[in-house]
CSV table of C-alpha atoms in Angstrom, one decimal:
chain,number,residue,atom,x,y,z
A,28,UNK,CA,0.0,0.1,0.2
A,29,UNK,CA,1.3,3.2,-1.0
A,30,UNK,CA,2.3,6.1,1.4
A,31,UNK,CA,1.4,9.9,0.0
A,32,UNK,CA,4.1,12.5,1.2
A,33,UNK,CA,2.5,15.7,0.2
A,34,UNK,CA,-0.3,15.9,-2.2
A,35,UNK,CA,0.2,14.2,-5.6
A,36,UNK,CA,3.2,12.2,-4.3
A,37,UNK,CA,2.7,8.8,-4.1
A,38,UNK,CA,5.6,6.6,-2.7
A,39,UNK,CA,6.6,3.1,-1.9
A,40,UNK,CA,6.9,2.3,1.7
A,41,UNK,CA,10.5,1.1,2.2
A,42,UNK,CA,11.8,-1.2,4.4
A,43,UNK,CA,15.0,-2.5,5.5
A,44,UNK,CA,16.2,-5.4,3.6
A,45,UNK,CA,19.0,-7.2,6.0
A,46,UNK,CA,17.6,-6.7,9.7
A,47,UNK,CA,21.2,-7.3,11.1
A,48,UNK,CA,23.1,-4.6,12.5
A,49,UNK,CA,26.5,-3.2,11.3
A,50,UNK,CA,29.1,-4.5,13.9
A,51,UNK,CA,32.1,-2.9,14.8
A,52,UNK,CA,34.4,-5.6,14.2
A,53,UNK,CA,33.1,-6.4,10.8
A,54,UNK,CA,35.6,-4.9,8.7
A,55,UNK,CA,39.0,-5.3,7.1
A,56,UNK,CA,41.5,-2.5,6.0
A,57,UNK,CA,43.6,-3.0,2.9
A,58,UNK,CA,46.5,-0.4,2.0
A,59,UNK,CA,48.1,-1.5,-1.4
A,60,UNK,CA,51.5,0.1,-0.3
A,61,UNK,CA,51.5,-1.2,3.0
A,62,UNK,CA,50.3,-5.1,3.5
A,63,UNK,CA,52.0,-5.3,6.8
A,64,UNK,CA,50.1,-2.2,8.3
A,65,UNK,CA,46.8,-3.7,6.9
A,66,UNK,CA,47.2,-6.8,8.4
A,67,UNK,CA,47.6,-6.0,12.2
A,68,UNK,CA,44.8,-2.9,11.6
A,69,UNK,CA,42.6,-3.2,14.5
A,70,UNK,CA,40.5,-0.4,13.8
A,71,UNK,CA,39.8,2.5,10.8
A,72,UNK,CA,37.3,4.9,10.0
A,73,UNK,CA,34.8,6.0,7.4
A,74,UNK,CA,35.6,9.5,7.3
A,75,UNK,CA,32.7,12.0,7.5
A,76,UNK,CA,31.9,14.2,4.3
A,77,UNK,CA,30.3,17.7,4.4
A,78,UNK,CA,28.9,19.3,1.4
A,79,UNK,CA,29.6,23.0,1.7
A,80,UNK,CA,26.0,25.6,2.1
A,81,UNK,CA,25.7,28.4,0.1
A,82,UNK,CA,23.1,31.1,1.0
A,83,UNK,CA,20.9,32.7,-1.4
A,84,UNK,CA,19.6,36.3,-0.1
A,85,UNK,CA,16.1,36.9,0.6
A,86,UNK,CA,14.5,39.9,2.0
A,87,UNK,CA,12.7,38.1,4.7
A,88,UNK,CA,16.0,35.6,5.7
A,89,UNK,CA,18.8,34.0,3.7
A,90,UNK,CA,17.7,30.3,2.5
A,91,UNK,CA,20.3,27.6,2.6
A,92,UNK,CA,21.0,26.2,-0.6
A,93,UNK,CA,23.3,22.7,-1.6
A,94,UNK,CA,26.8,24.0,-2.3
A,95,UNK,CA,29.0,22.4,-5.1
A,96,UNK,CA,32.3,21.8,-2.8
A,97,UNK,CA,32.6,18.2,-0.8
A,98,UNK,CA,35.2,18.1,2.0
A,99,UNK,CA,36.4,15.0,3.2
A,100,UNK,CA,37.9,14.2,6.3
A,101,UNK,CA,41.4,13.0,7.4
A,102,UNK,CA,41.6,8.4,7.0
A,103,UNK,CA,42.2,7.5,10.5
A,104,UNK,CA,43.5,3.8,11.4
A,105,UNK,CA,45.3,2.0,14.6
A,106,UNK,CA,47.1,-1.2,14.0
A,107,UNK,CA,49.1,-3.2,16.5
A,108,UNK,CA,52.9,-3.0,16.0
A,109,UNK,CA,55.2,-6.3,15.7
A,110,UNK,CA,57.9,-7.2,17.2
A,111,UNK,CA,60.3,-6.6,14.7
A,112,UNK,CA,58.5,-3.3,13.7
A,113,UNK,CA,58.1,-4.0,10.2
A,114,UNK,CA,54.7,-2.8,9.5
A,115,UNK,CA,55.6,0.4,11.6
A,116,UNK,CA,58.7,0.7,9.7
A,117,UNK,CA,56.8,0.8,6.2
A,118,UNK,CA,54.7,3.6,7.3
A,119,UNK,CA,57.7,5.6,8.8
A,120,UNK,CA,59.9,5.0,5.3
A,121,UNK,CA,56.5,6.2,3.5
A,122,UNK,CA,56.8,9.5,5.1
A,123,UNK,CA,60.2,10.2,5.5
A,124,UNK,CA,60.9,9.5,1.6
A,125,UNK,CA,57.9,11.8,1.0
A,126,UNK,CA,59.5,14.5,3.6
A,127,UNK,CA,63.1,13.8,3.0
A,128,UNK,CA,64.4,15.2,6.1
A,129,UNK,CA,68.2,14.7,5.2
A,130,UNK,CA,68.7,14.5,1.7
A,131,UNK,CA,66.4,15.1,-1.6
A,132,UNK,CA,68.1,11.4,-2.1
A,133,UNK,CA,65.0,10.1,0.1
A,134,UNK,CA,62.7,10.8,-2.4
A,135,UNK,CA,64.7,9.8,-5.7
A,136,UNK,CA,65.0,6.7,-3.9
A,137,UNK,CA,60.8,6.5,-3.9
A,138,UNK,CA,60.5,7.4,-6.8
A,139,UNK,CA,63.6,5.4,-8.5
A,140,UNK,CA,61.6,2.2,-6.8
A,141,UNK,CA,64.5,1.5,-4.1
A,142,UNK,CA,61.9,1.4,-1.4
A,143,UNK,CA,59.0,-0.9,-2.0
A,144,UNK,CA,55.9,0.1,-3.8
A,145,UNK,CA,52.6,-1.6,-5.3
A,146,UNK,CA,53.5,-0.7,-9.0
A,147,UNK,CA,57.1,0.2,-9.5
A,148,UNK,CA,56.3,1.6,-13.1
A,149,UNK,CA,54.1,4.3,-11.8
A,150,UNK,CA,55.3,7.8,-11.8
A,151,UNK,CA,52.6,8.6,-9.0
A,152,UNK,CA,54.2,5.4,-6.5
A,153,UNK,CA,54.3,8.4,-3.5
A,154,UNK,CA,50.3,7.6,-3.4
A,155,UNK,CA,48.7,4.7,-3.2
A,156,UNK,CA,45.1,3.1,-3.0
A,157,UNK,CA,43.6,1.9,0.2
A,158,UNK,CA,40.0,-0.1,1.1
A,159,UNK,CA,37.9,-0.7,3.8
A,160,UNK,CA,35.7,-3.8,3.3
A,161,UNK,CA,32.8,-3.5,5.8
A,162,UNK,CA,31.9,-7.4,6.6
A,163,UNK,CA,28.1,-8.8,6.8
A,164,UNK,CA,27.5,-10.5,10.1
A,165,UNK,CA,29.2,-14.0,8.2
A,166,UNK,CA,32.3,-11.8,8.1
A,167,UNK,CA,31.6,-11.8,3.8
A,168,UNK,CA,31.8,-8.4,2.3
A,169,UNK,CA,28.9,-6.4,1.8
A,170,UNK,CA,30.1,-2.9,0.8
A,171,UNK,CA,34.1,-1.7,-0.1
A,172,UNK,CA,35.1,1.9,0.7
A,173,UNK,CA,38.0,2.5,-1.9
A,174,UNK,CA,40.1,5.7,-1.3
A,175,UNK,CA,42.1,7.5,-4.0
A,176,UNK,CA,45.9,8.4,-4.0
A,177,UNK,CA,46.3,8.0,-0.1
A,178,UNK,CA,49.3,9.7,1.7
A,179,UNK,CA,50.3,9.0,5.5
A,180,UNK,CA,50.7,12.7,6.9
A,181,UNK,CA,50.7,11.2,10.4
A,182,UNK,CA,52.3,8.7,12.6
A,183,UNK,CA,52.2,8.1,16.5
A,184,UNK,CA,55.5,7.5,18.1
A,185,UNK,CA,56.7,4.4,20.2
A,186,UNK,CA,56.2,5.3,24.3
A,187,UNK,CA,58.1,2.8,25.9
A,188,UNK,CA,57.8,2.1,29.6
A,189,UNK,CA,60.3,-0.2,31.4
A,190,UNK,CA,57.6,0.8,35.0
A,191,UNK,CA,54.2,-0.7,33.0
A,192,UNK,CA,53.1,-3.3,35.9
A,193,UNK,CA,51.7,-5.8,33.2
A,194,UNK,CA,52.8,-6.6,29.7
A,195,UNK,CA,50.8,-4.8,26.9
A,196,UNK,CA,51.5,-4.5,23.2
A,197,UNK,CA,51.7,-1.1,21.9
A,198,UNK,CA,49.5,0.4,18.7
A,199,UNK,CA,49.7,2.8,16.7
A,200,UNK,CA,47.8,5.6,14.9
A,201,UNK,CA,48.3,6.9,11.3
A,202,UNK,CA,46.5,9.8,9.2
A,203,UNK,CA,46.1,9.6,6.0
A,204,UNK,CA,44.9,12.4,3.6
A,205,UNK,CA,43.7,11.4,-0.1
A,206,UNK,CA,41.6,12.7,-2.9
A,207,UNK,CA,38.1,11.3,-2.4
A,208,UNK,CA,36.3,7.8,-1.7
A,209,UNK,CA,33.8,5.8,-3.6
A,210,UNK,CA,31.6,3.6,-2.1
A,211,UNK,CA,31.0,0.3,-3.7
A,212,UNK,CA,28.1,-2.1,-3.3
A,213,UNK,CA,28.6,-6.0,-3.2
A,214,UNK,CA,28.1,-6.3,-7.0
A,215,UNK,CA,31.1,-4.0,-7.7
A,216,UNK,CA,29.0,-1.0,-8.7
A,217,UNK,CA,29.6,2.7,-7.0
A,218,UNK,CA,26.7,3.7,-5.1
C-alpha cells in the first residue's frame, strides 16, 4: 500500500531488507602500498564528508542551498605494532621518503623504486589506494570504501615504558590524506 508524502506524490513504503546490525568488528582494511600495516589493523574509520552550503539572499531571510564542494575528513587507522616493527617501519619509510628530512635523495629513492611500492612503473608511486571492506554478520564483504591517492601525514610515536605493571602491546595510529573515496556495493557498482 503506497504512502503519500504531500499531495500527488505517491511513494512506496520502503523497509530495511537486512535486519542485521553493522558490527564494529566487521571490517578489513587494505593499504596496497603497506600490506604489513593492514594485516594488524584493529581500527579504521569511514571519514565523514561535508557538503558546503551557500546562502541565497532573500528579503525575509537568507535561504540555505546546497553548495558544490565536498570536504573529506582524514582516514585514520590504528594497528598493532609487530615485534620487528616491520609494519610501523613501512609507514615511517614512506613518510620520510615523502618529506626527505636528510636529503633530496630520499625522495629520489622512492621514485626510483628503491623503496617497496605496489606498482614500480607508476610515476606517482608516492601515493597508494586503500580500501575498507565492510563485512556482513557472516564476515563476507558487503560494501567497500575505496580511497584514491592515499598518503600518510601523521604517525604516532612508540612510547616504551619499563615501569609498566603488566605486559601490554603497543598500537600505533596513522592519519592519511586522499583525494576522494567511493562507496562500492557487493556487485562492484558505485553507490
